[in-house]
Each structure stands twice: as structure tokens, then as C-alpha cells.
Amino acid sequence: MAHRVLKRWIAVEGYRAQDPRQTLSDAVNEHVAELGGRLPAGWALARARLLARGTALAALLGARSPDEVISEQEMMDPELRLRGTPDLVLLGPEVVLIDLKTQTFTKGDVPDSVKFQLTIYAYLVELTYGLRPDRVEVFSLNRGPIPVTVTDEGIKDALVQVASARASSRHDAKPAEVVCYFCRRRLECQPHWDAATKWPDADCVEGTLRRIEEATTGAVAVLIETKDGDVWVSGVPGELISGGPGDHARLVRLGRSRTNESGLTGRRWGHNSAVHIATPM
């Protein structure tokens, strides 16, 4: 939801206003009104953090014109069959790649899976615009900007990992969180799902679809019964949920949401997420 608010704020050039924090607050209120009051779990904290970072976000975007602020534009390499949708690419004298993260980051380093994602994004930005990002950052709503180092060697290694993952057959696949992130076989690759249960902060969910709640926006929240307990996934486009309770569901490339009032773990749909629903035979 924070991503959609940010996109709205950028579209109306709120970051260039005399009081960018106020225009960001206006964007929040307008988006909430469109949702008809149906807000995801944890939104109150995310909203407070987003507004608190409004001035810093405006400073980051600076005086760039709207055509220099690229928000959630899909980029792809047809030859390598790679695609990605960075949150923000800032063009101009300095090219900046930014990934907005709403989940809480501790004082530790950025997870390897996020570094891998941004390395691929940096490659796609250079391919699309002919310019390697001068800066790559995670913009954490609880910590602010966190720099991520992207090197030629890192990009080369990431592309090799993607190619290796695609070349692997079902029997010799070697799943790893950073390798599997962009793999298009994730949804059907059983070795991946076997390994993902052991990852400390897996971005995927597999289990039985137990409940579907619809929002006025057309998005839905689905309750998935997994081996480790129930998980809510919010913000899923309704047209992608073709099944019903009792069906088997797999979802990948999800963001983390806060645990809700009932103590259930939460995940949220993102622009790179994917889902597969199957009816048990």
C-alpha cells in the first residue's frame, strides 16, 4: 500500500511542493478513501513511518522533473528472459536506484536476497537507459536509506546464478534463496519448495487455501494454511485467484507484513509476485 501511495505522490509531483510531507499525507488520505476503509494489517505503523520519512524522500528525489522520476516501470532483457520492476529509478546528473521496504529492518545488513534483487535491477537499468546507477539504496521506512554496493563482478555473478538455475533440471536443481528469486520455474519446482521451508525469511508461501476476503479495490486477502501455521497474504489481484477454499496455493516473491491482531503471520503481494492455484486431484 505504501508503494501505491508513493506512486500517487510522485504522479502529482508532490515531492516538489513547498510542503512535501503535507502532499504525501494528502496522497495517503486519498488512497485510503479509495479503499473504503478496508486497510491491511500493520498499515497504521507503515503510514506513520512513511509520513515521518516524507521530507527525506523529497530530498532524495530533489528537483528532478517528472520524466526523470521513473516509478514502478517494468524493465526487461528479452535475450536473457529477465524482467523486473524497480520501485524508483532517478535519472539526471546522478542515476539512483531505490527499493522501498516497508518491513522492519534491524541494525543488521540488508538480506542477500534483497542485494541480489537490486543487482539484477541495476543491470536492467543500465540495459534500459545505458547508464549504470551511481547509487543503489534500500529506502527502509524504519531506518531510512541503506546503501547497497553493486559491482561489475556482482552483476556478472548474479547473471551466472540465474542462468545456472534455469539450466538445472528438476533432479539436479540446487535451490538457494538468492538464486531462486527470479527463476521462472519457482512455482512448479519441487526442490525449491522443499528447500524454502528451511530458509529463515522465505518470500514464498505454500499450503491450502482456507479463506478469501475481497476489498472494494478488487484486491483480495487470502488465508493459507501451511505446515508452520496460517499465513495471510494481502493485496492479491482478485482476478488471479481462480480457485476456492481447499485448493492448493503457491505464492512467491512476497513482501512481509506485520503480525495481525490475531497473531497470524502476514505477507503482502508486490509487483513481482506470482501465484498458482491448483485443485487437489
PDB file of C-alpha atoms in Angstrom:
ATOM      1  CA  MET A   1       0.000   0.000   0.000  1.00  0.00           C
ATOM      2  CA  ALA A   2       2.891   2.367   0.774  1.00  0.00           C
ATOM      3  CA  HIS A   3       4.181   1.767  -2.756  1.00  0.00           C
ATOM      4  CA  ARG A   4       0.857   2.861  -4.270  1.00  0.00           C
ATOM      5  CA  VAL A   5       0.761   5.984  -2.110  1.00  0.00           C
ATOM      6  CA  LEU A   6       4.303   6.865  -3.158  1.00  0.00           C
ATOM      7  CA  LYS A   7       3.434   6.387  -6.828  1.00  0.00           C
ATOM      8  CA  ARG A   8       0.415   8.698  -6.460  1.00  0.00           C
ATOM      9  CA  TRP A   9       2.552  11.317  -4.674  1.00  0.00           C
ATOM     10  CA  ILE A  10       5.138  11.234  -7.452  1.00  0.00           C
ATOM     11  CA  ALA A  11       2.497  11.412 -10.206  1.00  0.00           C
ATOM     12  CA  VAL A  12       1.162  14.728  -8.858  1.00  0.00           C
ATOM     13  CA  GLU A  13       4.721  15.995  -8.225  1.00  0.00           C
ATOM     14  CA  GLY A  14       4.045  16.211  -4.506  1.00  0.00           C
ATOM     15  CA  TYR A  15       7.772  15.854  -3.831  1.00  0.00           C
ATOM     16  CA  ARG A  16       8.342  19.270  -5.443  1.00  0.00           C
ATOM     17  CA  ALA A  17       5.744  21.061  -3.318  1.00  0.00           C
ATOM     18  CA  GLN A  18       6.652  23.617  -0.670  1.00  0.00           C
ATOM     19  CA  ASP A  19       5.440  21.182   1.987  1.00  0.00           C
ATOM     20  CA  PRO A  20       6.106  17.688   0.569  1.00  0.00           C
ATOM     21  CA  ARG A  21       5.115  15.998   3.811  1.00  0.00           C
ATOM     22  CA  GLN A  22       1.640  17.532   3.550  1.00  0.00           C
ATOM     23  CA  THR A  23       1.216  16.438  -0.064  1.00  0.00           C
ATOM     24  CA  LEU A  24       2.335  12.949   0.962  1.00  0.00           C
ATOM     25  CA  SER A  25      -0.287  12.984   3.717  1.00  0.00           C
ATOM     26  CA  ASP A  26      -2.873  14.055   1.125  1.00  0.00           C
ATOM     27  CA  ALA A  27      -1.858  11.125  -1.099  1.00  0.00           C
ATOM     28  CA  VAL A  28      -2.250   8.760   1.862  1.00  0.00           C
ATOM     29  CA  ASN A  29      -5.733  10.063   2.661  1.00  0.00           C
ATOM     30  CA  GLU A  30      -6.873   9.878  -0.965  1.00  0.00           C
ATOM     31  CA  HIS A  31      -5.706   6.290  -1.296  1.00  0.00           C
ATOM     32  CA  VAL A  32      -7.320   5.269   1.997  1.00  0.00           C
ATOM     33  CA  ALA A  33     -10.596   6.842   0.822  1.00  0.00           C
ATOM     34  CA  GLU A  34     -10.454   4.751  -2.363  1.00  0.00           C
ATOM     35  CA  LEU A  35     -10.080   1.609  -0.268  1.00  0.00           C
ATOM     36  CA  GLY A  36     -13.302   2.379   1.566  1.00  0.00           C
ATOM     37  CA  GLY A  37     -11.709   1.986   4.973  1.00  0.00           C
ATOM     38  CA  ARG A  38     -10.518  -1.610   4.405  1.00  0.00           C
ATOM     39  CA  LEU A  39      -6.897  -1.299   5.487  1.00  0.00           C
ATOM     40  CA  PRO A  40      -4.274  -4.063   5.659  1.00  0.00           C
ATOM     41  CA  ALA A  41      -2.867  -5.204   8.987  1.00  0.00           C
ATOM     42  CA  GLY A  42       0.028  -3.059  10.129  1.00  0.00           C
ATOM     43  CA  TRP A  43      -0.961  -0.069   7.997  1.00  0.00           C
ATOM     44  CA  ALA A  44      -1.093   2.356  10.948  1.00  0.00           C
ATOM     45  CA  LEU A  45       2.610   1.821  11.662  1.00  0.00           C
ATOM     46  CA  ALA A  46       3.567   1.854   7.965  1.00  0.00           C
ATOM     47  CA  ARG A  47       1.610   5.092   7.487  1.00  0.00           C
ATOM     48  CA  ALA A  48       3.340   6.784  10.424  1.00  0.00           C
ATOM     49  CA  ARG A  49       6.756   5.713   9.176  1.00  0.00           C
ATOM     50  CA  LEU A  50       6.009   6.793   5.607  1.00  0.00           C
ATOM     51  CA  LEU A  51       4.921  10.273   6.683  1.00  0.00           C
ATOM     52  CA  ALA A  52       7.911  10.589   9.001  1.00  0.00           C
ATOM     53  CA  ARG A  53      10.188   9.874   6.024  1.00  0.00           C
ATOM     54  CA  GLY A  54       8.369  12.283   3.687  1.00  0.00           C
ATOM     55  CA  THR A  55      10.958  15.057   3.916  1.00  0.00           C
ATOM     56  CA  ALA A  56      13.827  12.610   3.376  1.00  0.00           C
ATOM     57  CA  LEU A  57      12.069  11.095   0.356  1.00  0.00           C
ATOM     58  CA  ALA A  58      11.501  14.546  -1.140  1.00  0.00           C
ATOM     59  CA  ALA A  59      15.170  15.414  -0.620  1.00  0.00           C
ATOM     60  CA  LEU A  60      16.157  12.175  -2.328  1.00  0.00           C
ATOM     61  CA  LEU A  61      14.038  12.957  -5.392  1.00  0.00           C
ATOM     62  CA  GLY A  62      15.216  16.570  -5.356  1.00  0.00           C
ATOM     63  CA  ALA A  63      14.196  18.953  -8.132  1.00  0.00           C
ATOM     64  CA  ARG A  64      14.005  16.248 -10.787  1.00  0.00           C
ATOM     65  CA  SER A  65      11.329  16.682 -13.417  1.00  0.00           C
ATOM     66  CA  PRO A  66       8.576  14.022 -13.615  1.00  0.00           C
ATOM     67  CA  ASP A  67      10.205  12.350 -16.627  1.00  0.00           C
ATOM     68  CA  GLU A  68      13.360  11.849 -14.542  1.00  0.00           C
ATOM     69  CA  VAL A  69      11.493  10.006 -11.768  1.00  0.00           C
ATOM     70  CA  ILE A  70      10.657   6.510 -13.002  1.00  0.00           C
ATOM     71  CA  SER A  71       8.221   4.792 -10.656  1.00  0.00           C
ATOM     72  CA  GLU A  72       7.473   1.064 -10.947  1.00  0.00           C
ATOM     73  CA  GLN A  73       8.277   0.725 -14.640  1.00  0.00           C
ATOM     74  CA  GLU A  74       8.905  -2.820 -15.817  1.00  0.00           C
ATOM     75  CA  MET A  75      12.287  -3.360 -17.445  1.00  0.00           C
ATOM     76  CA  MET A  76      13.417  -6.470 -19.241  1.00  0.00           C
ATOM     77  CA  ASP A  77      16.191  -8.235 -21.095  1.00  0.00           C
ATOM     78  CA  PRO A  78      14.413 -10.328 -23.770  1.00  0.00           C
ATOM     79  CA  GLU A  79      17.568 -12.249 -24.621  1.00  0.00           C
ATOM     80  CA  LEU A  80      18.132 -13.451 -21.054  1.00  0.00           C
ATOM     81  CA  ARG A  81      14.369 -13.537 -20.338  1.00  0.00           C
ATOM     82  CA  LEU A  82      14.893 -11.321 -17.307  1.00  0.00           C
ATOM     83  CA  ARG A  83      12.407  -8.755 -16.119  1.00  0.00           C
ATOM     84  CA  GLY A  84      11.959  -6.627 -13.029  1.00  0.00           C
ATOM     85  CA  THR A  85      10.077  -3.592 -11.734  1.00  0.00           C
ATOM     86  CA  PRO A  86      12.220  -1.309  -9.563  1.00  0.00           C
ATOM     87  CA  ASP A  87      10.336   0.912  -7.139  1.00  0.00           C
ATOM     88  CA  LEU A  88      12.208   4.053  -8.205  1.00  0.00           C
ATOM     89  CA  VAL A  89      14.844   4.963 -10.766  1.00  0.00           C
ATOM     90  CA  LEU A  90      16.016   8.571 -10.580  1.00  0.00           C
ATOM     91  CA  LEU A  91      17.648   9.923 -13.723  1.00  0.00           C
ATOM     92  CA  GLY A  92      19.610  13.148 -14.152  1.00  0.00           C
ATOM     93  CA  PRO A  93      23.206  14.074 -13.276  1.00  0.00           C
ATOM     94  CA  GLU A  94      23.189  11.219 -10.761  1.00  0.00           C
ATOM     95  CA  VAL A  95      21.346   7.970 -11.507  1.00  0.00           C
ATOM     96  CA  VAL A  96      19.873   6.414  -8.365  1.00  0.00           C
ATOM     97  CA  LEU A  97      18.135   3.053  -7.951  1.00  0.00           C
ATOM     98  CA  ILE A  98      15.863   2.829  -4.899  1.00  0.00           C
ATOM     99  CA  ASP A  99      13.948  -0.085  -3.416  1.00  0.00           C
ATOM    100  CA  LEU A 100      11.297   0.921  -0.867  1.00  0.00           C
ATOM    101  CA  LYS A 101      10.923  -1.532   2.010  1.00  0.00           C
ATOM    102  CA  THR A 102       8.065  -1.274   4.481  1.00  0.00           C
ATOM    103  CA  GLN A 103       9.081  -4.188   6.690  1.00  0.00           C
ATOM    104  CA  THR A 104      11.160  -3.525   9.791  1.00  0.00           C
ATOM    105  CA  PHE A 105      14.909  -3.728   9.220  1.00  0.00           C
ATOM    106  CA  THR A 106      17.141  -4.382  12.212  1.00  0.00           C
ATOM    107  CA  LYS A 107      20.591  -2.860  12.528  1.00  0.00           C
ATOM    108  CA  GLY A 108      21.999  -5.813  10.614  1.00  0.00           C
ATOM    109  CA  ASP A 109      22.900  -5.836   6.942  1.00  0.00           C
ATOM    110  CA  VAL A 110      20.454  -5.946   4.030  1.00  0.00           C
ATOM    111  CA  PRO A 111      19.397  -9.580   3.314  1.00  0.00           C
ATOM    112  CA  ASP A 112      21.277 -11.310   0.494  1.00  0.00           C
ATOM    113  CA  SER A 113      18.026 -11.842  -1.413  1.00  0.00           C
ATOM    114  CA  VAL A 114      17.422  -8.070  -1.491  1.00  0.00           C
ATOM    115  CA  LYS A 115      21.017  -7.403  -2.597  1.00  0.00           C
ATOM    116  CA  PHE A 116      20.590  -9.954  -5.374  1.00  0.00           C
ATOM    117  CA  GLN A 117      17.308  -8.356  -6.466  1.00  0.00           C
ATOM    118  CA  LEU A 118      18.886  -4.887  -6.618  1.00  0.00           C
ATOM    119  CA  THR A 119      21.906  -6.216  -8.502  1.00  0.00           C
ATOM    120  CA  ILE A 120      19.597  -7.563 -11.210  1.00  0.00           C
ATOM    121  CA  TYR A 121      17.662  -4.284 -11.213  1.00  0.00           C
ATOM    122  CA  ALA A 122      20.906  -2.315 -11.654  1.00  0.00           C
ATOM    123  CA  TYR A 123      21.724  -4.475 -14.672  1.00  0.00           C
ATOM    124  CA  LEU A 124      18.257  -3.846 -16.158  1.00  0.00           C
ATOM    125  CA  VAL A 125      18.529  -0.090 -15.540  1.00  0.00           C
ATOM    126  CA  GLU A 126      21.833   0.029 -17.418  1.00  0.00           C
ATOM    127  CA  LEU A 127      20.378  -2.054 -20.236  1.00  0.00           C
ATOM    128  CA  THR A 128      17.297   0.200 -20.475  1.00  0.00           C
ATOM    129  CA  TYR A 129      18.890   3.633 -20.113  1.00  0.00           C
ATOM    130  CA  GLY A 130      22.531   2.975 -20.967  1.00  0.00           C
ATOM    131  CA  LEU A 131      23.552   4.229 -17.528  1.00  0.00           C
ATOM    132  CA  ARG A 132      24.723   2.218 -14.539  1.00  0.00           C
ATOM    133  CA  PRO A 133      23.190   3.561 -11.297  1.00  0.00           C
ATOM    134  CA  ASP A 134      25.640   5.762  -9.410  1.00  0.00           C
ATOM    135  CA  ARG A 135      23.900   4.839  -6.179  1.00  0.00           C
ATOM    136  CA  VAL A 136      21.808   1.846  -5.181  1.00  0.00           C
ATOM    137  CA  GLU A 137      19.821   2.058  -1.964  1.00  0.00           C
ATOM    138  CA  VAL A 138      17.182   0.327   0.060  1.00  0.00           C
ATOM    139  CA  PHE A 139      14.913   3.010   1.498  1.00  0.00           C
ATOM    140  CA  SER A 140      13.651   1.485   4.724  1.00  0.00           C
ATOM    141  CA  LEU A 141      10.692   3.206   6.346  1.00  0.00           C
ATOM    142  CA  ASN A 142      12.114   2.456   9.783  1.00  0.00           C
ATOM    143  CA  ARG A 143      15.806   3.165   9.069  1.00  0.00           C
ATOM    144  CA  GLY A 144      15.912   5.444   6.047  1.00  0.00           C
ATOM    145  CA  PRO A 145      18.425   4.992   3.189  1.00  0.00           C
ATOM    146  CA  ILE A 146      20.675   1.922   3.365  1.00  0.00           C
ATOM    147  CA  PRO A 147      23.380   1.801   0.656  1.00  0.00           C
ATOM    148  CA  VAL A 148      23.874  -1.390  -1.352  1.00  0.00           C
ATOM    149  CA  THR A 149      27.098  -1.954  -3.272  1.00  0.00           C
ATOM    150  CA  VAL A 150      26.701  -3.201  -6.849  1.00  0.00           C
ATOM    151  CA  THR A 151      29.831  -4.073  -8.839  1.00  0.00           C
ATOM    152  CA  ASP A 152      30.592  -5.415 -12.311  1.00  0.00           C
ATOM    153  CA  GLU A 153      31.657  -8.683 -10.719  1.00  0.00           C
ATOM    154  CA  GLY A 154      28.462  -8.826  -8.674  1.00  0.00           C
ATOM    155  CA  ILE A 155      26.281  -8.346 -11.758  1.00  0.00           C
ATOM    156  CA  LYS A 156      28.223 -10.983 -13.677  1.00  0.00           C
ATOM    157  CA  ASP A 157      27.870 -13.442 -10.803  1.00  0.00           C
ATOM    158  CA  ALA A 158      24.130 -12.746 -10.454  1.00  0.00           C
ATOM    159  CA  LEU A 159      23.531 -13.387 -14.161  1.00  0.00           C
ATOM    160  CA  VAL A 160      25.524 -16.625 -13.954  1.00  0.00           C
ATOM    161  CA  GLN A 161      23.394 -17.742 -10.997  1.00  0.00           C
ATOM    162  CA  VAL A 162      20.179 -17.008 -12.900  1.00  0.00           C
ATOM    163  CA  ALA A 163      21.439 -18.900 -15.963  1.00  0.00           C
ATOM    164  CA  SER A 164      22.549 -21.845 -13.820  1.00  0.00           C
ATOM    165  CA  ALA A 165      19.189 -22.021 -12.071  1.00  0.00           C
ATOM    166  CA  ARG A 166      17.360 -22.106 -15.397  1.00  0.00           C
ATOM    167  CA  ALA A 167      19.689 -24.728 -16.840  1.00  0.00           C
ATOM    168  CA  SER A 168      19.215 -27.058 -13.896  1.00  0.00           C
ATOM    169  CA  SER A 169      16.760 -29.870 -14.318  1.00  0.00           C
ATOM    170  CA  ARG A 170      14.319 -30.955 -11.642  1.00  0.00           C
ATOM    171  CA  HIS A 171      16.786 -33.611 -10.497  1.00  0.00           C
ATOM    172  CA  ASP A 172      19.950 -31.522 -10.225  1.00  0.00           C
ATOM    173  CA  ALA A 173      18.490 -28.189  -9.094  1.00  0.00           C
ATOM    174  CA  LYS A 174      20.406 -26.552  -6.250  1.00  0.00           C
ATOM    175  CA  PRO A 175      17.920 -24.133  -4.676  1.00  0.00           C
ATOM    176  CA  ALA A 176      19.150 -21.079  -2.777  1.00  0.00           C
ATOM    177  CA  GLU A 177      17.191 -18.007  -1.776  1.00  0.00           C
ATOM    178  CA  VAL A 178      19.162 -15.551  -3.915  1.00  0.00           C
ATOM    179  CA  VAL A 179      19.301 -17.912  -6.906  1.00  0.00           C
ATOM    180  CA  CYS A 180      15.615 -18.780  -6.868  1.00  0.00           C
ATOM    181  CA  TYR A 181      14.294 -15.232  -6.563  1.00  0.00           C
ATOM    182  CA  PHE A 182      13.999 -14.511 -10.300  1.00  0.00           C
ATOM    183  CA  CYS A 183      13.686 -18.104 -11.505  1.00  0.00           C
ATOM    184  CA  ARG A 184      10.525 -18.586 -13.563  1.00  0.00           C
ATOM    185  CA  ARG A 185      10.302 -22.236 -12.519  1.00  0.00           C
ATOM    186  CA  ARG A 186       9.792 -21.420  -8.852  1.00  0.00           C
ATOM    187  CA  LEU A 187       6.087 -22.139  -8.801  1.00  0.00           C
ATOM    188  CA  GLU A 188       6.474 -25.673 -10.166  1.00  0.00           C
ATOM    189  CA  CYS A 189       9.993 -26.518  -8.898  1.00  0.00           C
ATOM    190  CA  GLN A 190       9.579 -29.013  -6.042  1.00  0.00           C
ATOM    191  CA  PRO A 191      13.258 -28.839  -4.950  1.00  0.00           C
ATOM    192  CA  HIS A 192      12.718 -25.109  -4.413  1.00  0.00           C
ATOM    193  CA  TRP A 193       9.686 -25.690  -2.174  1.00  0.00           C
ATOM    194  CA  ASP A 194      11.482 -28.414  -0.234  1.00  0.00           C
ATOM    195  CA  ALA A 195      14.377 -26.032   0.439  1.00  0.00           C
ATOM    196  CA  ALA A 196      12.258 -22.927   1.113  1.00  0.00           C
ATOM    197  CA  THR A 197      10.824 -24.415   4.317  1.00  0.00           C
ATOM    198  CA  LYS A 198      14.314 -24.105   5.833  1.00  0.00           C
ATOM    199  CA  TRP A 199      15.001 -20.504   4.743  1.00  0.00           C
ATOM    200  CA  PRO A 200      14.853 -18.089   7.714  1.00  0.00           C
ATOM    201  CA  ASP A 201      12.827 -15.396   5.919  1.00  0.00           C
ATOM    202  CA  ALA A 202      11.404 -17.062   2.819  1.00  0.00           C
ATOM    203  CA  ASP A 203       9.482 -14.791   0.429  1.00  0.00           C
ATOM    204  CA  CYS A 204       7.098 -17.584  -0.565  1.00  0.00           C
ATOM    205  CA  VAL A 205       4.077 -19.396   0.861  1.00  0.00           C
ATOM    206  CA  GLU A 206       2.695 -22.853   0.068  1.00  0.00           C
ATOM    207  CA  GLY A 207      -0.347 -24.504   1.540  1.00  0.00           C
ATOM    208  CA  THR A 208      -4.106 -24.951   1.454  1.00  0.00           C
ATOM    209  CA  LEU A 209      -6.332 -22.007   0.608  1.00  0.00           C
ATOM    210  CA  ARG A 210      -8.714 -21.598   3.555  1.00  0.00           C
ATOM    211  CA  ARG A 211     -10.325 -18.186   3.175  1.00  0.00           C
ATOM    212  CA  ILE A 212     -10.673 -15.329   0.679  1.00  0.00           C
ATOM    213  CA  GLU A 213     -11.636 -11.772   1.641  1.00  0.00           C
ATOM    214  CA  GLU A 214     -12.421  -9.252  -1.082  1.00  0.00           C
ATOM    215  CA  ALA A 215     -11.775  -5.499  -0.956  1.00  0.00           C
ATOM    216  CA  THR A 216     -13.638  -2.816  -2.881  1.00  0.00           C
ATOM    217  CA  THR A 217     -10.466  -2.209  -4.911  1.00  0.00           C
ATOM    218  CA  GLY A 218     -10.653  -5.666  -6.500  1.00  0.00           C
ATOM    219  CA  ALA A 219      -7.722  -6.973  -4.475  1.00  0.00           C
ATOM    220  CA  VAL A 220      -8.177  -9.875  -2.085  1.00  0.00           C
ATOM    221  CA  ALA A 221      -6.566 -11.225   1.050  1.00  0.00           C
ATOM    222  CA  VAL A 222      -6.122 -14.987   1.206  1.00  0.00           C
ATOM    223  CA  LEU A 223      -5.575 -17.162   4.251  1.00  0.00           C
ATOM    224  CA  ILE A 224      -3.158 -20.018   3.555  1.00  0.00           C
ATOM    225  CA  GLU A 225      -2.815 -22.987   5.898  1.00  0.00           C
ATOM    226  CA  THR A 226       0.860 -24.001   5.799  1.00  0.00           C
ATOM    227  CA  LYS A 227       2.836 -26.676   7.627  1.00  0.00           C
ATOM    228  CA  ASP A 228       4.038 -23.992  10.056  1.00  0.00           C
ATOM    229  CA  GLY A 229       0.685 -22.305  10.669  1.00  0.00           C
ATOM    230  CA  ASP A 230      -1.761 -19.959   8.975  1.00  0.00           C
ATOM    231  CA  VAL A 231      -0.497 -17.043   6.866  1.00  0.00           C
ATOM    232  CA  TRP A 232      -2.481 -14.109   5.463  1.00  0.00           C
ATOM    233  CA  VAL A 233      -1.390 -12.741   2.077  1.00  0.00           C
ATOM    234  CA  SER A 234      -2.915  -9.335   1.315  1.00  0.00           C
ATOM    235  CA  GLY A 235      -3.224  -7.227  -1.820  1.00  0.00           C
ATOM    236  CA  VAL A 236      -3.501 -10.115  -4.291  1.00  0.00           C
ATOM    237  CA  PRO A 237      -5.247  -9.104  -7.555  1.00  0.00           C
ATOM    238  CA  GLY A 238      -8.650 -10.775  -7.396  1.00  0.00           C
ATOM    239  CA  GLU A 239      -8.546 -11.990 -10.990  1.00  0.00           C
ATOM    240  CA  LEU A 240      -5.527 -14.186 -10.172  1.00  0.00           C
ATOM    241  CA  ILE A 241      -7.370 -16.219  -7.531  1.00  0.00           C
ATOM    242  CA  SER A 242      -9.218 -18.704  -9.691  1.00  0.00           C
ATOM    243  CA  GLY A 243      -9.791 -21.332  -7.037  1.00  0.00           C
ATOM    244  CA  GLY A 244     -11.556 -21.576  -3.705  1.00  0.00           C
ATOM    245  CA  PRO A 245     -11.152 -22.959  -0.188  1.00  0.00           C
ATOM    246  CA  GLY A 246      -9.493 -26.366  -0.187  1.00  0.00           C
ATOM    247  CA  ASP A 247      -7.350 -25.691  -3.250  1.00  0.00           C
ATOM    248  CA  HIS A 248      -3.559 -25.840  -3.128  1.00  0.00           C
ATOM    249  CA  ALA A 249      -1.801 -22.469  -3.380  1.00  0.00           C
ATOM    250  CA  ARG A 250       1.753 -21.368  -4.043  1.00  0.00           C
ATOM    251  CA  LEU A 251       2.796 -17.698  -3.954  1.00  0.00           C
ATOM    252  CA  VAL A 252       6.303 -16.316  -4.489  1.00  0.00           C
ATOM    253  CA  ARG A 253       8.213 -13.023  -4.228  1.00  0.00           C
ATOM    254  CA  LEU A 254       6.050 -11.696  -1.405  1.00  0.00           C
ATOM    255  CA  GLY A 255       6.814  -8.842   0.961  1.00  0.00           C
ATOM    256  CA  ARG A 256       6.489  -9.183   4.717  1.00  0.00           C
ATOM    257  CA  SER A 257       3.662  -7.597   6.694  1.00  0.00           C
ATOM    258  CA  ARG A 258       3.322  -7.282  10.440  1.00  0.00           C
ATOM    259  CA  THR A 259       1.649  -9.981  12.505  1.00  0.00           C
ATOM    260  CA  ASN A 260      -2.014  -9.027  12.868  1.00  0.00           C
ATOM    261  CA  GLU A 261      -4.130  -8.715  15.999  1.00  0.00           C
ATOM    262  CA  SER A 262      -4.909 -12.439  15.966  1.00  0.00           C
ATOM    263  CA  GLY A 263      -1.232 -13.345  15.997  1.00  0.00           C
ATOM    264  CA  LEU A 264      -1.222 -14.564  12.400  1.00  0.00           C
ATOM    265  CA  THR A 265       1.833 -14.003  10.232  1.00  0.00           C
ATOM    266  CA  GLY A 266       1.272 -11.716   7.253  1.00  0.00           C
ATOM    267  CA  ARG A 267       2.655 -11.389   3.748  1.00  0.00           C
ATOM    268  CA  ARG A 268       1.787  -8.845   1.080  1.00  0.00           C
ATOM    269  CA  TRP A 269       1.587  -9.049  -2.706  1.00  0.00           C
ATOM    270  CA  GLY A 270       4.128  -7.000  -4.682  1.00  0.00           C
ATOM    271  CA  HIS A 271       4.636  -6.059  -8.313  1.00  0.00           C
ATOM    272  CA  ASN A 272       6.982  -9.042  -8.851  1.00  0.00           C
ATOM    273  CA  SER A 273       4.796 -11.589  -7.062  1.00  0.00           C
ATOM    274  CA  ALA A 274       3.248 -14.636  -8.720  1.00  0.00           C
ATOM    275  CA  VAL A 275       0.652 -17.224  -7.709  1.00  0.00           C
ATOM    276  CA  HIS A 276      -0.507 -20.671  -8.769  1.00  0.00           C
ATOM    277  CA  ILE A 277      -3.750 -22.285  -7.566  1.00  0.00           C
ATOM    278  CA  ALA A 278      -4.448 -25.969  -8.171  1.00  0.00           C
ATOM    279  CA  THR A 279      -7.429 -28.140  -7.259  1.00  0.00           C
ATOM    280  CA  PRO A 280      -6.324 -31.352  -5.482  1.00  0.00           C
ATOM    281  CA  MET A 281      -6.884 -34.484  -7.559  1.00  0.00           C
TER     282      MET A 281
END
